[in-house]
PDB file of C-alpha atoms and ligand atoms in Angstrom:
ATOM      1  CA  MET A   1       0.000   0.000   0.000  1.00 48.00           C
ATOM      2  CA  ALA A   2       1.186   3.502  -0.731  1.00 44.00           C
ATOM      3  CA  THR A   3       1.697   5.835   2.162  1.00 50.00           C
ATOM      4  CA  GLY A   4       1.023   9.549   2.416  1.00 48.00           C
ATOM      5  CA  PRO A   5      -1.893  11.445   0.980  1.00 57.00           C
ATOM      6  CA  LYS A   6      -3.823   9.592  -1.668  1.00 68.00           C
ATOM      7  CA  LEU A   7      -4.015  11.216  -5.051  1.00 78.00           C
ATOM      8  CA  LYS A   8      -7.279  10.898  -6.885  1.00 85.00           C
ATOM      9  CA  PHE A   9      -7.612  10.871 -10.613  1.00 90.00           C
ATOM     10  CA  CYS A  10     -10.464  11.778 -12.899  1.00 93.00           C
ATOM     11  CA  PRO A  11     -12.229   8.690 -14.323  1.00 93.00           C
ATOM     12  CA  GLU A  12     -13.102  10.680 -17.442  1.00 93.00           C
ATOM     13  CA  SER A  13      -9.809  12.264 -18.420  1.00 95.00           C
ATOM     14  CA  ASN A  14      -7.241  10.803 -15.975  1.00 93.00           C
ATOM     15  CA  ASP A  15      -6.244  14.223 -14.698  1.00 90.00           C
ATOM     16  CA  LEU A  16      -5.406  14.834 -11.072  1.00 87.00           C
ATOM     17  CA  LEU A  17      -8.487  15.767  -9.064  1.00 86.00           C
ATOM     18  CA  TYR A  18      -8.182  18.838  -6.846  1.00 84.00           C
ATOM     19  CA  PRO A  19     -10.015  19.258  -3.560  1.00 80.00           C
ATOM     20  CA  LYS A  20     -12.305  22.226  -3.173  1.00 82.00           C
ATOM     21  CA  GLU A  21     -15.156  23.237  -0.970  1.00 79.00           C
ATOM     22  CA  ASP A  22     -18.695  23.131  -2.252  1.00 80.00           C
ATOM     23  CA  ARG A  23     -19.857  26.332  -0.609  1.00 80.00           C
ATOM     24  CA  GLU A  24     -23.553  25.686  -1.024  1.00 82.00           C
ATOM     25  CA  ARG A  25     -23.501  22.243   0.540  1.00 80.00           C
ATOM     26  CA  LYS A  26     -20.502  22.950   2.819  1.00 76.00           C
ATOM     27  CA  VAL A  27     -18.767  19.716   1.903  1.00 77.00           C
ATOM     28  CA  LEU A  28     -15.424  18.901   0.356  1.00 79.00           C
ATOM     29  CA  ILE A  29     -15.448  17.712  -3.222  1.00 82.00           C
ATOM     30  CA  PHE A  30     -12.797  16.723  -5.714  1.00 87.00           C
ATOM     31  CA  HIS A  31     -12.942  18.308  -9.117  1.00 91.00           C
ATOM     32  CA  CYS A  32     -11.129  17.940 -12.411  1.00 94.00           C
ATOM     33  CA  ARG A  33      -9.760  21.175 -13.836  1.00 91.00           C
ATOM     34  CA  ASN A  34      -9.699  19.697 -17.287  1.00 92.00           C
ATOM     35  CA  CYS A  35     -13.191  18.309 -17.904  1.00 96.00           C
ATOM     36  CA  GLY A  36     -15.158  19.569 -14.929  1.00 92.00           C
ATOM     37  CA  TYR A  37     -15.851  16.131 -13.448  1.00 93.00           C
ATOM     38  CA  GLN A  38     -16.487  16.245  -9.715  1.00 91.00           C
ATOM     39  CA  GLU A  39     -17.243  13.876  -6.891  1.00 88.00           C
ATOM     40  CA  ASP A  40     -17.783  14.098  -3.151  1.00 84.00           C
ATOM     41  CA  ALA A  41     -14.720  13.443  -1.011  1.00 78.00           C
ATOM     42  CA  ASP A  42     -15.031  10.445   1.259  1.00 68.00           C
ATOM     43  CA  PRO A  43     -15.629  11.281   4.945  1.00 57.00           C
ATOM     44  CA  SER A  44     -12.106  10.390   6.115  1.00 55.00           C
ATOM     45  CA  ASN A  45     -10.525  12.840   3.682  1.00 46.00           C
ATOM     46  CA  TYR A  46     -13.160  15.348   4.618  1.00 44.00           C
ATOM     47  CA  CYS A  47     -12.138  15.180   8.293  1.00 45.00           C
ATOM     48  CA  VAL A  48      -8.459  15.666   7.459  1.00 43.00           C
ATOM     49  CA  TYR A  49      -9.332  18.692   5.406  1.00 44.00           C
ATOM     50  CA  ARG A  50     -11.460  20.253   8.133  1.00 44.00           C
ATOM     51  CA  ASN A  51      -8.714  19.712  10.706  1.00 42.00           C
ATOM     52  CA  GLU A  52      -6.186  21.389   8.467  1.00 44.00           C
ATOM     53  CA  ILE A  53      -8.369  24.446   8.176  1.00 45.00           C
ATOM     54  CA  THR A  54      -9.107  24.581  11.876  1.00 46.00           C
ATOM     55  CA  HIS A  55      -5.491  24.289  12.917  1.00 44.00           C
ATOM     56  CA  THR A  56      -3.937  26.707  10.466  1.00 48.00           C
ATOM     57  CA  SER A  57      -3.673  30.361  11.333  1.00 52.00           C
ATOM     58  CA  LYS A  58      -6.410  32.811  10.487  1.00 52.00           C
ATOM     59  CA  GLU A  59      -4.276  34.228   7.702  1.00 49.00           C
ATOM     60  CA  LYS A  60      -3.852  30.859   6.037  1.00 51.00           C
ATOM     61  CA  THR A  61      -7.602  30.399   6.075  1.00 49.00           C
ATOM     62  CA  VAL A  62      -7.886  33.717   4.264  1.00 49.00           C
ATOM     63  CA  ILE A  63      -5.439  32.543   1.616  1.00 51.00           C
ATOM     64  CA  LEU A  64      -7.478  29.393   1.021  1.00 54.00           C
ATOM     65  CA  GLN A  65     -10.439  31.428  -0.121  1.00 64.00           C
ATOM     66  CA  ASP A  66     -10.821  32.273  -3.759  1.00 72.00           C
ATOM     67  CA  VAL A  67     -11.225  36.044  -3.627  1.00 79.00           C
ATOM     68  CA  ARG A  68     -11.390  36.673  -7.350  1.00 82.00           C
ATOM     69  CA  ALA A  69     -15.162  37.172  -7.291  1.00 79.00           C
ATOM     70  CA  ASP A  70     -15.091  39.595  -4.378  1.00 80.00           C
ATOM     71  CA  PRO A  71     -16.063  43.012  -5.817  1.00 81.00           C
ATOM     72  CA  THR A  72     -14.951  44.863  -2.685  1.00 83.00           C
ATOM     73  CA  LEU A  73     -11.281  44.001  -3.156  1.00 82.00           C
ATOM     74  CA  PRO A  74      -8.935  46.198  -5.225  1.00 85.00           C
ATOM     75  CA  ARG A  75      -7.267  44.995  -8.399  1.00 87.00           C
ATOM     76  CA  THR A  76      -3.842  45.741  -9.746  1.00 89.00           C
ATOM     77  CA  ARG A  77      -2.315  45.472 -13.200  1.00 91.00           C
ATOM     78  CA  ASP A  78       1.232  45.989 -11.913  1.00 87.00           C
ATOM     79  CA  VAL A  79       1.858  42.308 -11.407  1.00 90.00           C
ATOM     80  CA  THR A  80       2.631  39.238 -13.466  1.00 93.00           C
ATOM     81  CA  CYS A  81       1.248  35.875 -12.435  1.00 94.00           C
ATOM     82  CA  GLU A  82       4.029  33.304 -12.294  1.00 92.00           C
ATOM     83  CA  ALA A  83       1.653  30.538 -13.278  1.00 94.00           C
ATOM     84  CA  CYS A  84      -0.023  32.004 -16.378  1.00 96.00           C
ATOM     85  CA  GLN A  85       1.723  35.359 -17.055  1.00 95.00           C
ATOM     86  CA  HIS A  86      -1.577  37.200 -16.645  1.00 95.00           C
ATOM     87  CA  ASN A  87      -1.121  40.791 -15.481  1.00 94.00           C
ATOM     88  CA  GLU A  88      -4.137  41.402 -13.298  1.00 93.00           C
ATOM     89  CA  ALA A  89      -4.667  40.269  -9.734  1.00 92.00           C
ATOM     90  CA  VAL A  90      -6.995  40.925  -6.846  1.00 90.00           C
ATOM     91  CA  PHE A  91      -5.051  41.857  -3.744  1.00 86.00           C
ATOM     92  CA  PHE A  92      -5.592  42.397  -0.053  1.00 83.00           C
ATOM     93  CA  SER A  93      -3.418  42.809   2.998  1.00 80.00           C
ATOM     94  CA  ALA A  94      -3.409  40.812   6.194  1.00 78.00           C
ATOM     95  CA  SER A  95      -1.155  40.697   9.208  1.00 77.00           C
ATOM     96  CA  THR A  96       0.792  37.479   9.575  1.00 76.00           C
ATOM     97  CA  GLU A  97       3.470  36.308  11.975  1.00 77.00           C
ATOM     98  CA  GLU A  98       6.057  38.083   9.813  1.00 75.00           C
ATOM     99  CA  GLY A  99       4.149  41.371   9.710  1.00 77.00           C
ATOM    100  CA  MET A 100       1.852  42.917   7.141  1.00 78.00           C
ATOM    101  CA  THR A 101       1.679  40.888   3.986  1.00 80.00           C
ATOM    102  CA  LEU A 102       0.036  41.539   0.651  1.00 84.00           C
ATOM    103  CA  PHE A 103      -1.801  38.630  -0.865  1.00 86.00           C
ATOM    104  CA  PHE A 104      -2.383  38.467  -4.607  1.00 89.00           C
ATOM    105  CA  ASN A 105      -4.889  36.260  -6.399  1.00 91.00           C
ATOM    106  CA  CYS A 106      -4.524  36.040 -10.194  1.00 93.00           C
ATOM    107  CA  THR A 107      -7.857  36.921 -11.797  1.00 92.00           C
ATOM    108  CA  LYS A 108      -7.276  34.484 -14.631  1.00 92.00           C
ATOM    109  CA  CYS A 109      -6.017  31.227 -13.152  1.00 93.00           C
ATOM    110  CA  GLY A 110      -6.546  31.806  -9.432  1.00 90.00           C
ATOM    111  CA  ASN A 111      -2.865  31.401  -8.579  1.00 91.00           C
ATOM    112  CA  ARG A 112      -2.043  32.981  -5.220  1.00 89.00           C
ATOM    113  CA  TRP A 113       1.141  34.512  -3.975  1.00 89.00           C
ATOM    114  CA  GLN A 114       2.201  36.958  -1.313  1.00 87.00           C
ATOM    115  CA  ASP A 115       4.572  39.861  -0.784  1.00 82.00           C
ATOM    116  CA  ARG A 116       5.860  41.393   2.390  1.00 71.00           C
ATOM    117  CA  ILE A 117       4.996  45.057   2.651  1.00 62.00           C
TER     118      ILE A 117
HETATM  119 ZN1   ZN H 201     -11.357  15.087 -16.153  1.00 97.39          ZN
HETATM  120 ZN1   ZN H 202      -2.494  33.241 -13.274  1.00 97.39          ZN
END
């Protein structure tokens, strides 16, 4: 048996399935970024995921959220996303253990990164 976290693959396209939260039903699901296939996570994975969220710092919980759709947050075109080279990102600041940090969320691919202020 393999050890460590189990990777799940899409039965339709064989791509890696990514965990995300179904906000309406408040459950964890796995989804395929390629074809859109999704399935509910099994309860044991679900528990691990919830624990992770509970035990991480408040700031990390903030980073986990996809803030691209939040109209109250400012946008900047002075950045370049490392993942897709897009030049627009939503950004917000939060205080972390290292001090004030700017968080960026690429508006195209959702990639997140951070900068110390
Ligand atoms: Zn797929
Ligand atoms: Zn991007």
